[in-house]
mmCIF file of N, CA and C in Angstrom:
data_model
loop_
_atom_site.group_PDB
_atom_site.id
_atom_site.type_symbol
_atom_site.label_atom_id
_atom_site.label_comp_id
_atom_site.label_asym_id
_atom_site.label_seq_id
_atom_site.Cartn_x
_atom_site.Cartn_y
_atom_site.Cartn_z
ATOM 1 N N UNK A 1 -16.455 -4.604 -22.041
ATOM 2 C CA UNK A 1 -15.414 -4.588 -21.034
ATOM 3 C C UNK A 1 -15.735 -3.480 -20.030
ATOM 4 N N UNK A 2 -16.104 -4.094 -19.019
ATOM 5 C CA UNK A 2 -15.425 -3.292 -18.112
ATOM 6 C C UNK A 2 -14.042 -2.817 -16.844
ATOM 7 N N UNK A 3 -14.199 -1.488 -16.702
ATOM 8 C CA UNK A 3 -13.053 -1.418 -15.869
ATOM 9 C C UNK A 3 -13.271 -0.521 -14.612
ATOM 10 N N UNK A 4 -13.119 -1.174 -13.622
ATOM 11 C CA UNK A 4 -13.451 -1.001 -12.060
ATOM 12 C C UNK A 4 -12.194 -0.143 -10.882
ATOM 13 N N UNK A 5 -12.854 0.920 -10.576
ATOM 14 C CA UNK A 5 -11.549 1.297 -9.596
ATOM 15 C C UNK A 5 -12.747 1.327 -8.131
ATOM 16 N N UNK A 6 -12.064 1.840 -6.637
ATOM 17 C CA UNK A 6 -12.477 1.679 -5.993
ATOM 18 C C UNK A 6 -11.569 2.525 -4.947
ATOM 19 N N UNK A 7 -12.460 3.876 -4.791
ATOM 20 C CA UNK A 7 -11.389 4.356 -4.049
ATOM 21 C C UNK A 7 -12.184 5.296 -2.432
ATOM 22 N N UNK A 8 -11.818 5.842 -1.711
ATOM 23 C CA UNK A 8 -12.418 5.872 -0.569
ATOM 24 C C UNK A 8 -11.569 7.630 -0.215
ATOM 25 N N UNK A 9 -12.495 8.796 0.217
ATOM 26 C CA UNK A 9 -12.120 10.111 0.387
ATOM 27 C C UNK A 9 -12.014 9.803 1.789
ATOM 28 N N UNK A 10 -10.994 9.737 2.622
ATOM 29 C CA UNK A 10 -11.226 10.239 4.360
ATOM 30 C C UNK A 10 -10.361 11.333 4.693
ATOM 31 N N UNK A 11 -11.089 12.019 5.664
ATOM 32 C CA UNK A 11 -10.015 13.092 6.175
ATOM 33 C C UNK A 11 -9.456 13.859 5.058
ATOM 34 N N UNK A 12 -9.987 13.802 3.698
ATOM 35 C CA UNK A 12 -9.546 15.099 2.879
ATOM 36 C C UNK A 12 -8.212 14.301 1.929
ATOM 37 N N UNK A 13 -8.063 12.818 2.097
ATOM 38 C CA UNK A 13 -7.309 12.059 1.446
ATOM 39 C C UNK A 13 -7.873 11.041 0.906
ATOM 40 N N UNK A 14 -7.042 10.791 -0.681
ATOM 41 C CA UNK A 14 -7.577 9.821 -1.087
ATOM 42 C C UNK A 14 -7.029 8.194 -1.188
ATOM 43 N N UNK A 15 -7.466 6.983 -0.877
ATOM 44 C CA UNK A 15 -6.896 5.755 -0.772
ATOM 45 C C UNK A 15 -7.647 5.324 -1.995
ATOM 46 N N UNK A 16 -6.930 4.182 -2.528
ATOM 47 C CA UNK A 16 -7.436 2.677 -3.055
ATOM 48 C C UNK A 16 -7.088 2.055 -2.288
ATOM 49 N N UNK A 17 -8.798 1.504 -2.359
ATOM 50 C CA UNK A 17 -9.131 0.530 -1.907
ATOM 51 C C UNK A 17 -8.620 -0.909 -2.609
ATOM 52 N N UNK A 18 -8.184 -1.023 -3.581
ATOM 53 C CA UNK A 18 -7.926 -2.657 -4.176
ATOM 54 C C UNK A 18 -6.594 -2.789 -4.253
ATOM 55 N N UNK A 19 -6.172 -1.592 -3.948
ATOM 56 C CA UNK A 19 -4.357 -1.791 -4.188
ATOM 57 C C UNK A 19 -3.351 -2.033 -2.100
ATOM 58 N N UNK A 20 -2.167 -2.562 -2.636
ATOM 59 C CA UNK A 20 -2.113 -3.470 -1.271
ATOM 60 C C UNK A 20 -1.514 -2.305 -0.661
ATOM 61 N N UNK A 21 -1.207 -0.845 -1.121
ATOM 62 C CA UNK A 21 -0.542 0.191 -0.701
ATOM 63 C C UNK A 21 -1.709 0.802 -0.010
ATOM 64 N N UNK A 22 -0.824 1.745 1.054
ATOM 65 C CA UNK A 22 -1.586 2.641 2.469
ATOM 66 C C UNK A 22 -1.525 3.764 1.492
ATOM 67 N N UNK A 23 -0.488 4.077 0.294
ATOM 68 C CA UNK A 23 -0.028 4.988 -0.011
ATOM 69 C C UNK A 23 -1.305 6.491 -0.218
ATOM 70 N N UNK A 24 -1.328 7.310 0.021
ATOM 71 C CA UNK A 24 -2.017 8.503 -0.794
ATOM 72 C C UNK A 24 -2.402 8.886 -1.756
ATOM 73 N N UNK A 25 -3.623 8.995 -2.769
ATOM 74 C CA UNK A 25 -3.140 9.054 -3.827
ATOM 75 C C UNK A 25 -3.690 10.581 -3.965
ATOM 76 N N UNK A 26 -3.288 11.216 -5.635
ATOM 77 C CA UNK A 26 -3.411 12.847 -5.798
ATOM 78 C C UNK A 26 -4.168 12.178 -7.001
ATOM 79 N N UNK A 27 -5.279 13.238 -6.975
ATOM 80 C CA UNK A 27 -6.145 13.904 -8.029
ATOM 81 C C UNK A 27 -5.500 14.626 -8.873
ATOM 82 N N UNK A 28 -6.199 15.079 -10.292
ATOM 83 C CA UNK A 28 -5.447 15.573 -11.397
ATOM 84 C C UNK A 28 -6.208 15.784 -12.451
ATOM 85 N N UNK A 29 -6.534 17.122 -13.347
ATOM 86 C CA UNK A 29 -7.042 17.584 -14.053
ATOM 87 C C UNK A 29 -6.149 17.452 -15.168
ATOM 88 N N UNK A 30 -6.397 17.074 -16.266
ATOM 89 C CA UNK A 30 -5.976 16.953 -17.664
ATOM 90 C C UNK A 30 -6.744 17.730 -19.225
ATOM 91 N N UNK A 31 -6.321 18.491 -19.461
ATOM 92 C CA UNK A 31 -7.073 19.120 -20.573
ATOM 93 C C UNK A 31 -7.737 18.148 -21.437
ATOM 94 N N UNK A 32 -6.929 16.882 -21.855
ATOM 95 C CA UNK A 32 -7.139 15.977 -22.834
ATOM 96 C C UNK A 32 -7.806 14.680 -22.423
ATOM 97 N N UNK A 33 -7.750 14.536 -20.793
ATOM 98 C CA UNK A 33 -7.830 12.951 -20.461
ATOM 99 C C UNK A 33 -8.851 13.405 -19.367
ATOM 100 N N UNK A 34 -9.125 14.460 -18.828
ATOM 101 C CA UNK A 34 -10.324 15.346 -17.503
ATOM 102 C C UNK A 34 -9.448 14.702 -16.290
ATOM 103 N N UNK A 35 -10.141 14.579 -15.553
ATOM 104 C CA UNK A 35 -10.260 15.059 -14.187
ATOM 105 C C UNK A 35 -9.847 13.228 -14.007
ATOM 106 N N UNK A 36 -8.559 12.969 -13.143
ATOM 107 C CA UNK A 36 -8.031 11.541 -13.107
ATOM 108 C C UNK A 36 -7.467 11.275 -11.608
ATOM 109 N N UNK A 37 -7.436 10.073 -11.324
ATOM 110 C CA UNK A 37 -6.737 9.706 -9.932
ATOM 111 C C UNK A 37 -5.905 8.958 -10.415
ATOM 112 N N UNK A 38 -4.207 9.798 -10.156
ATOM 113 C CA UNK A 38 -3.151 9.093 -10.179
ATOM 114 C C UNK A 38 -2.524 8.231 -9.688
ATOM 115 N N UNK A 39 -2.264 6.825 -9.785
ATOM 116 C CA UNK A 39 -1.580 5.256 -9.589
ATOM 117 C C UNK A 39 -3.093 4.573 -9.504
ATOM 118 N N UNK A 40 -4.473 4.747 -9.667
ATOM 119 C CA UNK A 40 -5.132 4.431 -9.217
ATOM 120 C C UNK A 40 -5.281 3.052 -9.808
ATOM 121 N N UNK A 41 -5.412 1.774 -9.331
ATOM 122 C CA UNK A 41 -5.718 0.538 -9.750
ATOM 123 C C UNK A 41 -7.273 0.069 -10.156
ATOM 124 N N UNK A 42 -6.633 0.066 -11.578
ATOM 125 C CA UNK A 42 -7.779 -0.473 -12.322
ATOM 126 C C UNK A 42 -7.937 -2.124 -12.473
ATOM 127 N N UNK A 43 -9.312 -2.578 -12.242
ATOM 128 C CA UNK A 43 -9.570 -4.232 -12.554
ATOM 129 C C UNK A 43 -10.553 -4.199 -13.859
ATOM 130 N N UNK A 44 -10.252 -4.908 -14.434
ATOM 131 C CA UNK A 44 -11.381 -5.116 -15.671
ATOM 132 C C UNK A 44 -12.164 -6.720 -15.203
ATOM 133 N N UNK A 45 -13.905 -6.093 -15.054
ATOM 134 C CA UNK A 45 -14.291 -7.404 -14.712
ATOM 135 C C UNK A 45 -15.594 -7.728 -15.738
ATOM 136 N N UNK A 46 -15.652 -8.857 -16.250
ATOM 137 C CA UNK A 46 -16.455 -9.811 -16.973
ATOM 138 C C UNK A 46 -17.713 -10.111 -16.353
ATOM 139 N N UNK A 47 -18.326 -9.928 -15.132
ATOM 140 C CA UNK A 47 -19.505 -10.817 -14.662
ATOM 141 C C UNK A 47 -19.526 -10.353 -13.413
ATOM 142 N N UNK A 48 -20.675 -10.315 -12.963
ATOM 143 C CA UNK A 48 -21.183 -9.844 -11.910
ATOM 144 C C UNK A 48 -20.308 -10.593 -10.823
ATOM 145 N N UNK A 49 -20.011 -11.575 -10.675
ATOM 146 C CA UNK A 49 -19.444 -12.809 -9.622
ATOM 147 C C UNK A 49 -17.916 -12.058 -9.288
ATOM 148 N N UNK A 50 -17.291 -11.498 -10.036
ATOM 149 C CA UNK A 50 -15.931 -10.604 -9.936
ATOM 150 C C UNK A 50 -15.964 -9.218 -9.921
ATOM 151 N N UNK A 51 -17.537 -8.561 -10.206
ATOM 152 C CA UNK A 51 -17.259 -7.486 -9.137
ATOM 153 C C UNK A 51 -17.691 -7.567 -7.674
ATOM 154 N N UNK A 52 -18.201 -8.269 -7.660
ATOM 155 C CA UNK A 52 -18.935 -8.694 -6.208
ATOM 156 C C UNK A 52 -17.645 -9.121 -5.193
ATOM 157 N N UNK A 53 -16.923 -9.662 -5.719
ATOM 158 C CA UNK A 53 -15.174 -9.894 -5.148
ATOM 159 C C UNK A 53 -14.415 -8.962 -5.081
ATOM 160 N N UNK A 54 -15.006 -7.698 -6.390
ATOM 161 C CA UNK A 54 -13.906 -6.716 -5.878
ATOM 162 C C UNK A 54 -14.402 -5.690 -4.560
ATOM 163 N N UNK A 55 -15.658 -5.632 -4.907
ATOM 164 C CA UNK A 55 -16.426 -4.752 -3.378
ATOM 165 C C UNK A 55 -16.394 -5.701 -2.863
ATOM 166 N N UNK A 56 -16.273 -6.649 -2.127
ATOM 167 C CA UNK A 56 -15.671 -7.309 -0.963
ATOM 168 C C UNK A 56 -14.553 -7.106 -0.449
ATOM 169 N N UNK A 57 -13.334 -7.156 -1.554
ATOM 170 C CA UNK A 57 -12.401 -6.710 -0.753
ATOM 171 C C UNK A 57 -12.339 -5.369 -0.355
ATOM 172 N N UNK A 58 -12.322 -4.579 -1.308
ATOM 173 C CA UNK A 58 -12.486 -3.274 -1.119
ATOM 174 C C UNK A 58 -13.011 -2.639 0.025
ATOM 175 N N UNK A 59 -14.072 -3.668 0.687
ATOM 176 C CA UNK A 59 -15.016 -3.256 1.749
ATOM 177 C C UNK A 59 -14.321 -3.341 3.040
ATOM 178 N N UNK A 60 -13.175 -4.565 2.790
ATOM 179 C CA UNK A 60 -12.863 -5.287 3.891
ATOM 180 C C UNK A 60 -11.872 -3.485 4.524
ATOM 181 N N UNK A 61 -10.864 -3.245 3.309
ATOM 182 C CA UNK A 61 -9.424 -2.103 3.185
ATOM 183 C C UNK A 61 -10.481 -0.452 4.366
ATOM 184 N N UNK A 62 -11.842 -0.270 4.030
ATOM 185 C CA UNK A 62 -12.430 0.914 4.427
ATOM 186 C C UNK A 62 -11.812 1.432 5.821
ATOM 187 N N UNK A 63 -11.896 2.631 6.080
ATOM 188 C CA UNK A 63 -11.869 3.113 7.392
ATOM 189 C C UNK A 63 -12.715 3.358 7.643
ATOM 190 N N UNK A 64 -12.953 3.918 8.992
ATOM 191 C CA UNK A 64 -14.285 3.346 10.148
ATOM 192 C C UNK A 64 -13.442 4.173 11.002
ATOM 193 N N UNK A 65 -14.193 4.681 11.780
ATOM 194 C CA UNK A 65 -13.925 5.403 13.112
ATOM 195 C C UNK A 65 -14.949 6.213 13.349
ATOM 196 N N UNK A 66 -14.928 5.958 15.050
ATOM 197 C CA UNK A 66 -16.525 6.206 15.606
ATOM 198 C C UNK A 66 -16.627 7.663 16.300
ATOM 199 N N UNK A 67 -17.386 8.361 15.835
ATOM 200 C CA UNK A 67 -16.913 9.629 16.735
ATOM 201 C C UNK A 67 -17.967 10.133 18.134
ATOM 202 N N UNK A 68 -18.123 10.513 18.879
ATOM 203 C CA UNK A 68 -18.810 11.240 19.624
ATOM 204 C C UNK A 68 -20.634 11.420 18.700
ATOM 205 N N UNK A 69 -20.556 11.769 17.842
ATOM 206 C CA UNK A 69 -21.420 12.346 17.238
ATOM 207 C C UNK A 69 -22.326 11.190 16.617
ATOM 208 N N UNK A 70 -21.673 10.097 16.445
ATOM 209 C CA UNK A 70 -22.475 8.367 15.778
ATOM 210 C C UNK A 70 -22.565 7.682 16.773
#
């Protein structure tokens, strides 16, 4: 089994990418469980063919912005 998250650092914030929320999410250190991203949406996928669907969507959610410098 596996289990797939997908998440994206911009501007010093963190998003998921697979979840339908803009929301923010917070990082979090745990003595017992380490270092975790809280609400973060997990997929459990079977076969290459369904992670390939989840980085697709995931790809689609990214931010992008062009600066002076690119």
């Amino acid at each position: 089994m596996v289990k797939v998250t997908y998440v994206e650092i911009y501007n010093e914030k963190i998003y998921d990418l697979l979840s339908d929320s803009e929301q923010q999410l917070n990082i979090w250190e745990d003595l017992k469980t380490g270092v975790f991203i809280e609400n973060v949406v997990e997929e459990v996928i079977t076969n290459y063919s369904e992670a390939y669907l989840l980085l697709k969507r995931g790809q689609e959610k990214r931010r992008v912005a062009e600066t002076q410098m690119n």
